XYZ file of C-alpha atoms in Angstrom:
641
model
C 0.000 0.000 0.000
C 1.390 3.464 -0.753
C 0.446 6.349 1.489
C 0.709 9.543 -0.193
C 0.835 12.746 2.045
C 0.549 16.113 0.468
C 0.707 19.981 0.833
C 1.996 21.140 -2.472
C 4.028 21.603 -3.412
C 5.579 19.427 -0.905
C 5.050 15.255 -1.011
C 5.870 12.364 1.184
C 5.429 8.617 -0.677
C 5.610 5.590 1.249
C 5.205 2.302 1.686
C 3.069 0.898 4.623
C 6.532 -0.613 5.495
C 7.484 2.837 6.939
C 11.079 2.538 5.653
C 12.151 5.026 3.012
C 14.282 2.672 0.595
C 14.731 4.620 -2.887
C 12.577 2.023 -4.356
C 9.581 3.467 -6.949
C 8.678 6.996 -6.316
C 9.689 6.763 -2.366
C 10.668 9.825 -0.690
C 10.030 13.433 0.131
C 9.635 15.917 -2.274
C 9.385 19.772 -3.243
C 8.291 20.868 -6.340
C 8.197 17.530 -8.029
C 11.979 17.154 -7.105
C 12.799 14.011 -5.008
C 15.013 15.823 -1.943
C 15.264 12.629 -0.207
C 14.965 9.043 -1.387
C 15.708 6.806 1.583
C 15.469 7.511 5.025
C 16.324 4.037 6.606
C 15.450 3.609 10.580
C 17.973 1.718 13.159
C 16.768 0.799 16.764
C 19.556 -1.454 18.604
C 20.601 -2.382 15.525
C 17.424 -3.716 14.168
C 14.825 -2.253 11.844
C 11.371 -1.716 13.517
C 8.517 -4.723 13.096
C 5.864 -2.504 11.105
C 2.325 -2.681 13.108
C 0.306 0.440 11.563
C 0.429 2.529 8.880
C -1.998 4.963 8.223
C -2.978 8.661 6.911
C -4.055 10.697 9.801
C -4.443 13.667 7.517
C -4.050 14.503 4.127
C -0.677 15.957 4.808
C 0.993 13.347 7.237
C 1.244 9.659 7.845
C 1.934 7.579 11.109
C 4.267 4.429 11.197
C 4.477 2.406 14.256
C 6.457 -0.236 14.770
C 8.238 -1.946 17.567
C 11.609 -3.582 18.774
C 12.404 -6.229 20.775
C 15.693 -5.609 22.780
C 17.922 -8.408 23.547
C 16.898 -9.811 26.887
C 15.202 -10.129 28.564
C 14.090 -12.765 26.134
C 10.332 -13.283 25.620
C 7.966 -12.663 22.559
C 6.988 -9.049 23.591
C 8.539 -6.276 22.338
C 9.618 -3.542 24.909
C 10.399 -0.326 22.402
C 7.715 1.156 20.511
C 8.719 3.181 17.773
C 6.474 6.036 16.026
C 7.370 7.825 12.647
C 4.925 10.732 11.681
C 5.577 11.786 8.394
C 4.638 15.452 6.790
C 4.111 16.002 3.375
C 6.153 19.345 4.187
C 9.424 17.592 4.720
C 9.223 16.730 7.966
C 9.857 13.596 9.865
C 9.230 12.614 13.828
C 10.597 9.722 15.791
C 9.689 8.782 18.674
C 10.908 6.227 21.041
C 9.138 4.806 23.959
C 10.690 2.401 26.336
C 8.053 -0.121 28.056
C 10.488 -2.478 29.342
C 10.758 -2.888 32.615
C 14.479 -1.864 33.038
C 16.290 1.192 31.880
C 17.313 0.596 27.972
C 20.357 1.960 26.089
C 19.254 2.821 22.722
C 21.743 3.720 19.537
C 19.872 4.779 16.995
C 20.986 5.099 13.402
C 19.362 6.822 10.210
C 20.477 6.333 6.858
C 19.851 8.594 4.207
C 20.341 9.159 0.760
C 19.063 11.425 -2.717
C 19.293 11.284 -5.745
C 17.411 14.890 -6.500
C 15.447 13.080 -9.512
C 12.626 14.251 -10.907
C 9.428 13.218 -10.523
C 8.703 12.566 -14.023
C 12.146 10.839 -14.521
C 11.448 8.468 -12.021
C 7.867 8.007 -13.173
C 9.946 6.791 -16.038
C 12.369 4.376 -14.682
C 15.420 6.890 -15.559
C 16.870 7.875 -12.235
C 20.568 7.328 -11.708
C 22.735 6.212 -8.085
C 22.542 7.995 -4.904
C 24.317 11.149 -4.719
C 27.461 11.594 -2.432
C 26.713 13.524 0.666
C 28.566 15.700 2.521
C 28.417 16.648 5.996
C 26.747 20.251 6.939
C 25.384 21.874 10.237
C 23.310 18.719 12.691
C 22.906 16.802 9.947
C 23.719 16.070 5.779
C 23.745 17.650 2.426
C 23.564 16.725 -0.935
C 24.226 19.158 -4.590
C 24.376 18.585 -8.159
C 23.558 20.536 -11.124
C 19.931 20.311 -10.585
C 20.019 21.844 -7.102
C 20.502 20.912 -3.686
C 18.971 19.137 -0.521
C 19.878 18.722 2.861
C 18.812 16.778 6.166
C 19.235 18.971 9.782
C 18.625 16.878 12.761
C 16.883 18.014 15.886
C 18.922 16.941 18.068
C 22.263 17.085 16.739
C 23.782 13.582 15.848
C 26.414 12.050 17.868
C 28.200 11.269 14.998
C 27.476 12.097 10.988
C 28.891 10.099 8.240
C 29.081 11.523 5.160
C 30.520 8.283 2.919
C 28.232 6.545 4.401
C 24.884 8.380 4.782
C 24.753 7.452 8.097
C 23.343 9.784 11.100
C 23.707 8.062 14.960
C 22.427 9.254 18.071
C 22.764 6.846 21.774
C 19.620 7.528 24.325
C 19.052 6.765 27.507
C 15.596 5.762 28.488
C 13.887 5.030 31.330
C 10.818 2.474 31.842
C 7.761 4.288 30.240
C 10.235 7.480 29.374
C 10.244 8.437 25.392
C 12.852 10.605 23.764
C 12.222 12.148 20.224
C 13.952 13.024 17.137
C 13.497 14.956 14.434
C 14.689 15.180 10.930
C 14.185 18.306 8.545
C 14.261 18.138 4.708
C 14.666 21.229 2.871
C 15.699 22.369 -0.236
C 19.164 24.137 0.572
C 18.497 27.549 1.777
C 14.767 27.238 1.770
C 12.607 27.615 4.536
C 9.590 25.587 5.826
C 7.124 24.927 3.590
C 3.969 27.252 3.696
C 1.203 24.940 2.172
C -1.093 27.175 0.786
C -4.306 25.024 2.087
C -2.765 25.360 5.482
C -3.055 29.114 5.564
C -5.453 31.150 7.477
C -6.920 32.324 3.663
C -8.124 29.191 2.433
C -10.879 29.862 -0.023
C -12.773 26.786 1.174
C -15.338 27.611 3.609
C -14.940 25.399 7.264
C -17.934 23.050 7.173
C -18.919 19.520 7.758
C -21.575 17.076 7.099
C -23.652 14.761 9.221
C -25.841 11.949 8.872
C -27.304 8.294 9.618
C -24.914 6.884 7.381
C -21.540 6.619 8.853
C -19.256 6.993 6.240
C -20.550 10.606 4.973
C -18.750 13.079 7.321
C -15.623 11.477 6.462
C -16.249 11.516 3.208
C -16.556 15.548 3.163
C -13.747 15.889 5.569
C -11.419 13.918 3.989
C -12.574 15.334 0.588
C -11.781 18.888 1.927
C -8.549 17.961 3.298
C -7.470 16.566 0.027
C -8.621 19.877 -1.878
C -6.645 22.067 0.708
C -3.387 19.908 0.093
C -3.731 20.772 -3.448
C -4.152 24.250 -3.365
C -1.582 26.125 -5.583
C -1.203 29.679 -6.015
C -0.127 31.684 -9.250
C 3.264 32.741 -9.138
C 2.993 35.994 -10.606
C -0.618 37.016 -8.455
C -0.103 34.973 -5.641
C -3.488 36.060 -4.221
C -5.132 33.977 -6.877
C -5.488 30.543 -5.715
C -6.281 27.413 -7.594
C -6.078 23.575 -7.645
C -3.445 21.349 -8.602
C -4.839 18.001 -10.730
C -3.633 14.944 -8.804
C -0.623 13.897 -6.487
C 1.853 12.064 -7.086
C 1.821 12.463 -11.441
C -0.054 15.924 -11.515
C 0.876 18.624 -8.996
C 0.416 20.990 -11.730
C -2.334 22.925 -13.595
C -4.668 21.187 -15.479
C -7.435 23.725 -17.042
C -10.148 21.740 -17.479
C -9.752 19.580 -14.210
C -9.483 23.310 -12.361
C -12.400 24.069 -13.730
C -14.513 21.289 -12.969
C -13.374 20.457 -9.344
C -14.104 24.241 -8.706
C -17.240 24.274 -9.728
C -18.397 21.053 -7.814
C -17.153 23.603 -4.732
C -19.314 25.803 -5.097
C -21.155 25.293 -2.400
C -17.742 26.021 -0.354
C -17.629 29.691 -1.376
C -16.614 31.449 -4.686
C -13.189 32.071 -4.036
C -11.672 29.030 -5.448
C -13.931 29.542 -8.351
C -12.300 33.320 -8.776
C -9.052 32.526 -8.580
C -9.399 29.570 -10.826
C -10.971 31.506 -13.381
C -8.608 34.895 -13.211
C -5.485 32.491 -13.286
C -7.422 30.748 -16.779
C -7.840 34.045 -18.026
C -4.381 35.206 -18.272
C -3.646 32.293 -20.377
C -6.672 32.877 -22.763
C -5.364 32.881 -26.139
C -5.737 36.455 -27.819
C -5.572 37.851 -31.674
C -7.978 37.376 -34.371
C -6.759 33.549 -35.467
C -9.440 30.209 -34.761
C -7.908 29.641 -31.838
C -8.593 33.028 -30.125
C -10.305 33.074 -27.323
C -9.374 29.561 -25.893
C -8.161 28.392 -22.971
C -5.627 26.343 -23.711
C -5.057 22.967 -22.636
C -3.858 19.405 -23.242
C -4.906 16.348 -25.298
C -6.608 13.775 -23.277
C -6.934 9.945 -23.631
C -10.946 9.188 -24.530
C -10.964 5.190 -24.393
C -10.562 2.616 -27.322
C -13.223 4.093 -29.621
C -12.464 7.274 -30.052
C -8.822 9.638 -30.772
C -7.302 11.580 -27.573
C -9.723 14.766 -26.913
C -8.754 18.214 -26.312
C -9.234 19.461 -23.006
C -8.888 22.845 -23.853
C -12.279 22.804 -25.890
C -13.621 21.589 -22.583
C -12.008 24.172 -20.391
C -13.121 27.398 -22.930
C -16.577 25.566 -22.330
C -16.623 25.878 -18.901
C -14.699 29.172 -17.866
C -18.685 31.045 -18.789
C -20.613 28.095 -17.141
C -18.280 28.563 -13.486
C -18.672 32.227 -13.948
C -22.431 31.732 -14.398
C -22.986 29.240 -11.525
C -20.565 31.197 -9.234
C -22.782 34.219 -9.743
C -26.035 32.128 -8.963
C -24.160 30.821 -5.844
C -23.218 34.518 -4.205
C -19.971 35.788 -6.656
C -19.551 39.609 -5.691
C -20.503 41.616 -9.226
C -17.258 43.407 -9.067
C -15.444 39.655 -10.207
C -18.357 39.247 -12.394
C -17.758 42.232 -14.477
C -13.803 41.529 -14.520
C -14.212 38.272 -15.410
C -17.232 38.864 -18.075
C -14.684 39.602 -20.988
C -12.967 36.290 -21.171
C -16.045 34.599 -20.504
C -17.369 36.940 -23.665
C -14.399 35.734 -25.911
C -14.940 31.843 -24.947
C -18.486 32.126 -26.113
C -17.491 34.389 -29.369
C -14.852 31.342 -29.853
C -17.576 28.749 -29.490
C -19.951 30.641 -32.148
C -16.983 30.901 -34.443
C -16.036 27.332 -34.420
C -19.724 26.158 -34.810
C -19.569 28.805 -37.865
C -22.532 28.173 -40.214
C -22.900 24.732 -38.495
C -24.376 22.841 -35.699
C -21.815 20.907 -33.687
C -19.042 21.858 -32.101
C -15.892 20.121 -34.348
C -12.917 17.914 -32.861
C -9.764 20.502 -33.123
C -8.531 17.572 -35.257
C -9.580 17.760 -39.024
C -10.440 14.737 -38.953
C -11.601 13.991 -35.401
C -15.073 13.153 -34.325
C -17.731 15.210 -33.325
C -18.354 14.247 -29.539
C -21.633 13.529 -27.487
C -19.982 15.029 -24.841
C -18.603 17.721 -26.105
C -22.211 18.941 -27.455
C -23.398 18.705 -23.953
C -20.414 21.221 -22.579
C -21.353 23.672 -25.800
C -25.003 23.282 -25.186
C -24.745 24.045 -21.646
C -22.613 27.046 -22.316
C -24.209 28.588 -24.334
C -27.642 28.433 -22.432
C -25.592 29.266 -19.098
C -23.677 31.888 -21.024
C -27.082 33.533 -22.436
C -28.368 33.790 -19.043
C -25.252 35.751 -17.906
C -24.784 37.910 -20.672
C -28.605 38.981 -20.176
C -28.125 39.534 -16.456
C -24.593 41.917 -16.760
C -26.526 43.460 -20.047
C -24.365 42.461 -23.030
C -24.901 41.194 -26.390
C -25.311 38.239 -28.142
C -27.116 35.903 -25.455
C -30.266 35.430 -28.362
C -28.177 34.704 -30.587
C -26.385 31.665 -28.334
C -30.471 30.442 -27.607
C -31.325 30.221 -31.470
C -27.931 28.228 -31.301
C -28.845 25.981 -28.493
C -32.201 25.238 -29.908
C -30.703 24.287 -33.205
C -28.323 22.078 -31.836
C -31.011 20.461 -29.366
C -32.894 19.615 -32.472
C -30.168 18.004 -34.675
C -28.302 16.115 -31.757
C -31.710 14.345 -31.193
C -32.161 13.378 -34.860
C -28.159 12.535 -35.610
C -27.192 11.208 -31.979
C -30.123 9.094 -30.777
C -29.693 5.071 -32.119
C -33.415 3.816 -31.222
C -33.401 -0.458 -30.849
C -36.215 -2.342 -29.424
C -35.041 -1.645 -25.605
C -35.779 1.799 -25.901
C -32.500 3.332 -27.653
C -29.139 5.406 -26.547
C -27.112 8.648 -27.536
C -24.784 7.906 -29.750
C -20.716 8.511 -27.883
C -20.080 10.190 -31.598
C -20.398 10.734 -34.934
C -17.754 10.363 -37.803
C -17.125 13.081 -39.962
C -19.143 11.495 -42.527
C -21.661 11.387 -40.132
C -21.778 7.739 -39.062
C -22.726 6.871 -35.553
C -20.017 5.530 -32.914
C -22.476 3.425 -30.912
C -20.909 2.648 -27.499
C -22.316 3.577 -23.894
C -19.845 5.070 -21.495
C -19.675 7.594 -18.451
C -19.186 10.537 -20.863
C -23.326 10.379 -21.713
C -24.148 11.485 -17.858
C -22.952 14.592 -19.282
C -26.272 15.027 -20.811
C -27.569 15.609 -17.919
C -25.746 18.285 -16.439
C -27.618 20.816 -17.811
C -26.637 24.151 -15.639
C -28.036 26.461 -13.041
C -30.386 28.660 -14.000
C -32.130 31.566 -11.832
C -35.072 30.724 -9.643
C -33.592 27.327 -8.821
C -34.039 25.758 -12.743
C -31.952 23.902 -14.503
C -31.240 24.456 -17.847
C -32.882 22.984 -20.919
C -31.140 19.566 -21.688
C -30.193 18.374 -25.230
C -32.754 15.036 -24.623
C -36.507 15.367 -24.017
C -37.495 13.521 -20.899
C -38.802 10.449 -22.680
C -34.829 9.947 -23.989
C -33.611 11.203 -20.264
C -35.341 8.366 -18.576
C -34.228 6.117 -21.558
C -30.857 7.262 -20.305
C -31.290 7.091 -16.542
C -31.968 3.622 -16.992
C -29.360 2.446 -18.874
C -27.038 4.268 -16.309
C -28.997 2.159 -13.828
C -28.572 -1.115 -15.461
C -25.720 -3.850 -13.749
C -23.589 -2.656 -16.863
C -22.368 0.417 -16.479
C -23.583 0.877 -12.563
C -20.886 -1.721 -11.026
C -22.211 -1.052 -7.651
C -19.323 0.934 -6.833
C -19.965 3.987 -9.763
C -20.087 4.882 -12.789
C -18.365 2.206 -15.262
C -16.514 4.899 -17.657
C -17.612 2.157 -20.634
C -20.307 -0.621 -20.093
C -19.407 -3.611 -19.350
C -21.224 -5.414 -22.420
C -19.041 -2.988 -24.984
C -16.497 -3.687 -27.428
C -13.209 -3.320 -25.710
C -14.516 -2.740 -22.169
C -11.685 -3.250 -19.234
C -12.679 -2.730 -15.820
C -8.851 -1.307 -15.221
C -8.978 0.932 -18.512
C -9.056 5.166 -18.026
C -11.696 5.448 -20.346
C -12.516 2.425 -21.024
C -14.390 0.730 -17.960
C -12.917 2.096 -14.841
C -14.836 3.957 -12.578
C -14.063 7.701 -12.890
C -15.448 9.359 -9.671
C -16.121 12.790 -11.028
C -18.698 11.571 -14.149
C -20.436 9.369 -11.071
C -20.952 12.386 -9.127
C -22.085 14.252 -12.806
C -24.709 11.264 -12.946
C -25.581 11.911 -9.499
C -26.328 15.400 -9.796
C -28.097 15.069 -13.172
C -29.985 12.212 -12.195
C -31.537 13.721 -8.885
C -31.643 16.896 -10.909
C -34.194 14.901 -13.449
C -36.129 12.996 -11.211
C -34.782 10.023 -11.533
C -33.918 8.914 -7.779
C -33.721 5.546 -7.766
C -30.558 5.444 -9.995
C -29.330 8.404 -8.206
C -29.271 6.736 -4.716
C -27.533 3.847 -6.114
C -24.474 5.400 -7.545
C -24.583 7.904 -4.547
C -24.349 4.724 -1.983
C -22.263 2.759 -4.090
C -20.054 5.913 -4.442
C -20.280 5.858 -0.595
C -19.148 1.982 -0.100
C -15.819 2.479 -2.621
C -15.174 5.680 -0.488
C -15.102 3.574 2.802
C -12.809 0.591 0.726
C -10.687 3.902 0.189
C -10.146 4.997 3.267
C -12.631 7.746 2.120
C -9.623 9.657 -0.136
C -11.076 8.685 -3.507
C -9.216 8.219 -6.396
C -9.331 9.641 -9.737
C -10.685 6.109 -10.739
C -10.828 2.443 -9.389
C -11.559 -0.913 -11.286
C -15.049 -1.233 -12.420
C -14.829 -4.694 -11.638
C -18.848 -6.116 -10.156
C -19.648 -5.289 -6.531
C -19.962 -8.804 -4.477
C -21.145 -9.159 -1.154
C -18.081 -9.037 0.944
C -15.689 -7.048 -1.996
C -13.966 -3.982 -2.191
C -13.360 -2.302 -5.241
C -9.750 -2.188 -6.744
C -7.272 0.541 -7.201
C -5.885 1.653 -10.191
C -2.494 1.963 -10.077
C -1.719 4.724 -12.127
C -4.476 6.560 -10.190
C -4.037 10.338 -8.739
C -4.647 9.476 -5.081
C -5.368 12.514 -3.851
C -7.262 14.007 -6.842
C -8.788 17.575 -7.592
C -11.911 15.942 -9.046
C -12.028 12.923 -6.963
C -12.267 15.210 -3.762
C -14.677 17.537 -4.809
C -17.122 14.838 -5.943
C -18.094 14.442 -2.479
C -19.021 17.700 -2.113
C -21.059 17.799 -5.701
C -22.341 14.625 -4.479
C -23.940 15.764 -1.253
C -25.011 18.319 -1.986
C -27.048 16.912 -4.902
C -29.396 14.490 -2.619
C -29.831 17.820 -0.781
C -31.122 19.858 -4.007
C -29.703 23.192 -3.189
C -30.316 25.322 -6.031
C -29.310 29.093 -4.879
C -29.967 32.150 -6.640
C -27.907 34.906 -5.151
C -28.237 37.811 -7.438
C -32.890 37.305 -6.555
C -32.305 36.992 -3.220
C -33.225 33.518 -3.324
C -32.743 29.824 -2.456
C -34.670 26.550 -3.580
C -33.906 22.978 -1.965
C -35.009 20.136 -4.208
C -34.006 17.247 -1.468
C -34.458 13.562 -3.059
C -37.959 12.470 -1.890
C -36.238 8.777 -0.848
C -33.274 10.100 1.583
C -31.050 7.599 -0.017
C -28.285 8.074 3.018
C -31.277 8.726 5.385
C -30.478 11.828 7.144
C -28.160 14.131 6.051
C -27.014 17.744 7.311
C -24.610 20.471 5.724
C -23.552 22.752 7.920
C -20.605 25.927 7.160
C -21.697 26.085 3.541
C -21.971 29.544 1.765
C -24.446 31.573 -0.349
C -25.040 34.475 -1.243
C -21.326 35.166 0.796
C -22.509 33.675 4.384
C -22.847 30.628 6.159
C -25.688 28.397 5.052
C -26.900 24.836 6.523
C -29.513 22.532 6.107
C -30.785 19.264 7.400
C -33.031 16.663 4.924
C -34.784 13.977 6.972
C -35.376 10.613 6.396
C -38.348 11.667 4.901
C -36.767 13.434 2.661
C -38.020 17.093 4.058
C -35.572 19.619 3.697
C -34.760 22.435 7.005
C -32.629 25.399 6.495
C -30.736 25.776 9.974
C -28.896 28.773 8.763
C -28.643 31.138 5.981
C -27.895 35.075 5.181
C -30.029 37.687 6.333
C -32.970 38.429 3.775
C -32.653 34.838 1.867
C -35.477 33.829 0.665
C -36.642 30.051 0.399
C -37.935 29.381 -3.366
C -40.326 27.220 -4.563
């Protein structure tokens, strides 16, 4: 098991073994260097019998093991040894004697770097340890790619440069500990200040209650995991953001940004801000196709279709966050800064479409995507409904579009068959249909938040929806743990595949909310508990994805081992999850707040309590009943209908 502690851009990976030994992607790091690589632990001369590993926060792990000293012999051990580990680079050791006689304890610690890169050793291309060199309490290491050094706390009897070795001698009593400390810095650097760990976090404090046990650690955990991946902009450092995924993406991902702050929403609007003013300085500008586009990488989309562009999916969504962060209590002063680029994504999306319908694949000869339509559709709807509100142009125009494009996709992307029919995942640009099922259709039913507590229009009527929710429903793409990303009964399905079987945690919570958003409950619950059950398997820090191998009584589901574990998405879909079964549907700029709880209380009782809208603390209880209670909310918020 590997226990991966985080509070970028610091990281600690480890084994449940406790022992740093070089081996995979061990070791502390800063910036996606590797600053240490083994950190090897010496009591009496023997290595500590591991008895518990486990993450006691998102940013540190505990190790305990024990020793057994030479006599007097017996089976019990008489030193108990405790490592906590911090994802900021630091390590505590502490040594408890509960022998019955006074205990002379050398310790030894043996370290060693090799200042790799993450991505290099990702890659299997990492060369020997480093020579180190003595310097202060403890040991340093330097080559051309920088520097690293260990400082001790206390101050090593003895230091050994050639051989990486640190040794301290203790005297303990019965029942008396002693402690140690290592420090792991890049040379000359400070501690690390985590930006999630700072007294300006842009997510609210809240927490979540309810008859089913695994739900407030399911938000808390989620939250933790969001605040360890907080990363600020270099050059405005007061605009904060999220990082993809720890250990492979500690980086910015557009699109992923986007989407995990969105699903916090309910948080505050301050993630959602700084998010989308960090986006919009890398906007592309001129007069060329691409203007107006956020830019962003090519993504894998399964065995049926080429690599997508995730930048067509970010420009998509920087209007629809802006939109929903409005609804949910955005100040209008970051509206109206923030209103141009959203202006320019939407002028790029009715330049693409052109004198067409569909939004094309940036590829010439790429596909024209299901989900893709859904992102466009919803943009343009959402988009409309801001432009009208802050007084600009063109949100008529993006309507006419919409209803165009609601038209055609239900003649060109709808494959009827005696069980009642599906969307089609594509079409070919000779207009063919690609006819498999997978977690990218729940997009159609994220339709947007509208004012007075609607959702927007979706691109299926509801005959087609509940078509839809049931096939969502069915054994073959629910697993019982989420959303299969392709059903199991498809052409090339693989329950370990990214896009091709595997659960993907953010499109389950996307089904979730569309699903309880439509009416369709039943299916909802079940991917909500399901969700619920993998979380627990998890320790409730969800991956990106997991196997989408069939739920059996008495399973767990399986990780995927090239899985972000924490992940941006992963994290937030708790939150999205939530606070779907609730139904809270706020419109700020009216003054008002609808709660559409589901009717069957698939957790039973549930209570949110710290959220925000309209910028102040709002809670609410739903009942087993499924009857909703607002506990708290801003002065002069008014309850919808």
């Amino acid at each position: 098991m590997t226990l991966i502690c985080v509070a970028l851009p610091g990281l600690a990976i480890s084994t449940d073994q406790g022992q740093l030994t070089g081996r995979g992607l061990e070791g502390f790091y800063r910036g996606g260097r590797r600053l240490l690589s083994r950190c090897g632990l010496l009591v009496a001369g023997r290595e500590p019998v591991p008895v518990q590993a486990r993450m006691t926060a998102a940013d540190r792990a505990r190790f305990v093991g024990t020793v057994r000293s030479s006599s007097p012999p017996g089976p019990d051990p008489d030193i108990m040894v405790e490592r906590i580990r911090h994802a900021d680079g630091t390590e505590r050791i502490t040594l408890r004697n509960w022998g019955p006689r006074p205990l002379r304890l050398p310790v030894e610690v043996a370290l060693g770097t090799d200042l790799a890169d993450l991505g290099a050793i990702a890659a299997g291309a990492t060369g020997p340890d480093l020579p180190a060199t003595v310097h202060d309490s403890g040991l340093r290491w330097s080559c051309s790619a920088g520097t690293s050094s260990v400082a001790a706390v206390p101050p090593p009897a003895e230091a050994l440069a050639s051989a990486g070795l640190l040794r301290w001698e203790f005297d303990l009593a019965p029942g008396e500990s002693r402690r140690l400390e290592l420090r792991v810095r890049p040379d000359g650097a400070g501690p690390l200040r985590a930006v999630g760990h700072a007294a300006t976090s842009p997510l609210a404090p809240s927490r979540a209650t309810g008859d089913e046990p695994g739900v407030p650690a399911l938000w808390r955990t989620g939250i933790e995991d969001l605040r360890a991946l907080l990363l600020r902009d270099p050059g405005h450092p007061a605009d904060i953001h999220l990082a993809a995924g720890a250990p492979w993406r500690c980086g910015l991902a557009p699109a992923e940004s986007l989407v995990a702050a969105r699903m916090t929403l309910p948080l505050g609007t301050r993630l959602a801000v700084g998010t989308l003013r960090t986006l919009a300085r890398t906007q592309t500008p001129g007069t060329g196709p691409r203007s107006g586009m956020i830019p962003g990488p090519r993504r894998d989309a399964g065995p049926h279709l080429p690599p997508t562009c995730t930048g067509t999916e970010a420009t998509l969504l920087f209007p629809v966050l802006l939109a929903e962060a409005r609804r949910w209590g955005l100040p209008e002063s970051d509206t109206d800064e923030l209103l141009p680029t959203a202006e320019h994504c939407l002028a790029w999306l009715r330049a693409t479409v052109g004198d067409g319908t569909y939004v094309p694949d940036p590829h010439p000869d790429g596909p024209v995507r299901c989900e893709t339509q859904a992102h466009a559709h919803r943009a343009a709807l959402l988009g409309a409904d801001l432009l009208d509100a802050c007084n600009r142009p063109g949100g008529p125009a993006l309507r006419e579009w919409a209803g165009r494009l609601r038209a055609a996709f239900q003649r060109d992307f709808w494959l009827d068959d005696p069980s009642g029919g599906r969307p089609a995942a594509a079409t070919t640009r000779d207009g063919r249909p690609v006819p498999h099922l997978g977690c990218a259709a729940a997009h159609l039913l994220d339709t947007g938040l509208l004012g007075g507590g609607a959702h927007a229009p979706g691109l299926l009527d509801s005959v087609r929806t509940e078509q839809l929710a049931r096939l969502l429903g069915a054994p073959a793409m629910d697993c019982g743990w989420g959303l299969r990303g392709l059903g199991a009964k498809e052409p090339g399905y693989n329950p370990f595949g990214h896009r091709a079987g595997a659960v993907r945690v953010h499109e389950t919570a996307v089904a979730v909310a569309g699903l309880a958003a439509a009416g369709h409950e039943r299916e909802a619950g079940s991917l909500a508990r399901g969700t619920l059950a993998a979380a627990g398997a998890f320790g409730h820090r969800l991956p990106e994805m997991y196997a989408g191998e069939q739920r059996t009584e008495g399973g767990a589901p399986l990780a995927h081992p090239a899985a972000c574990r924490p992940a941006a998405t992963a994290a937030a879909a708790g939150v999205l999850l939530l606070t779907s079964l609730v139904g809270i549907r706020p419109d700020a700029p009216a003054g008002t707040v609808t709660l559409r709880p589901l009717r069957e209380a698939p957790l039973g009782e549930l209570g949110l309590t710290g959220l925000r809208v309209a910028g102040a603390p709002f809670s609410v209880r739903v009942s087993r009943l499924g009857l909703a209670m607002v506990e708290e909310a801003a002065d002069g918020l008014q309850l919808g209908v």
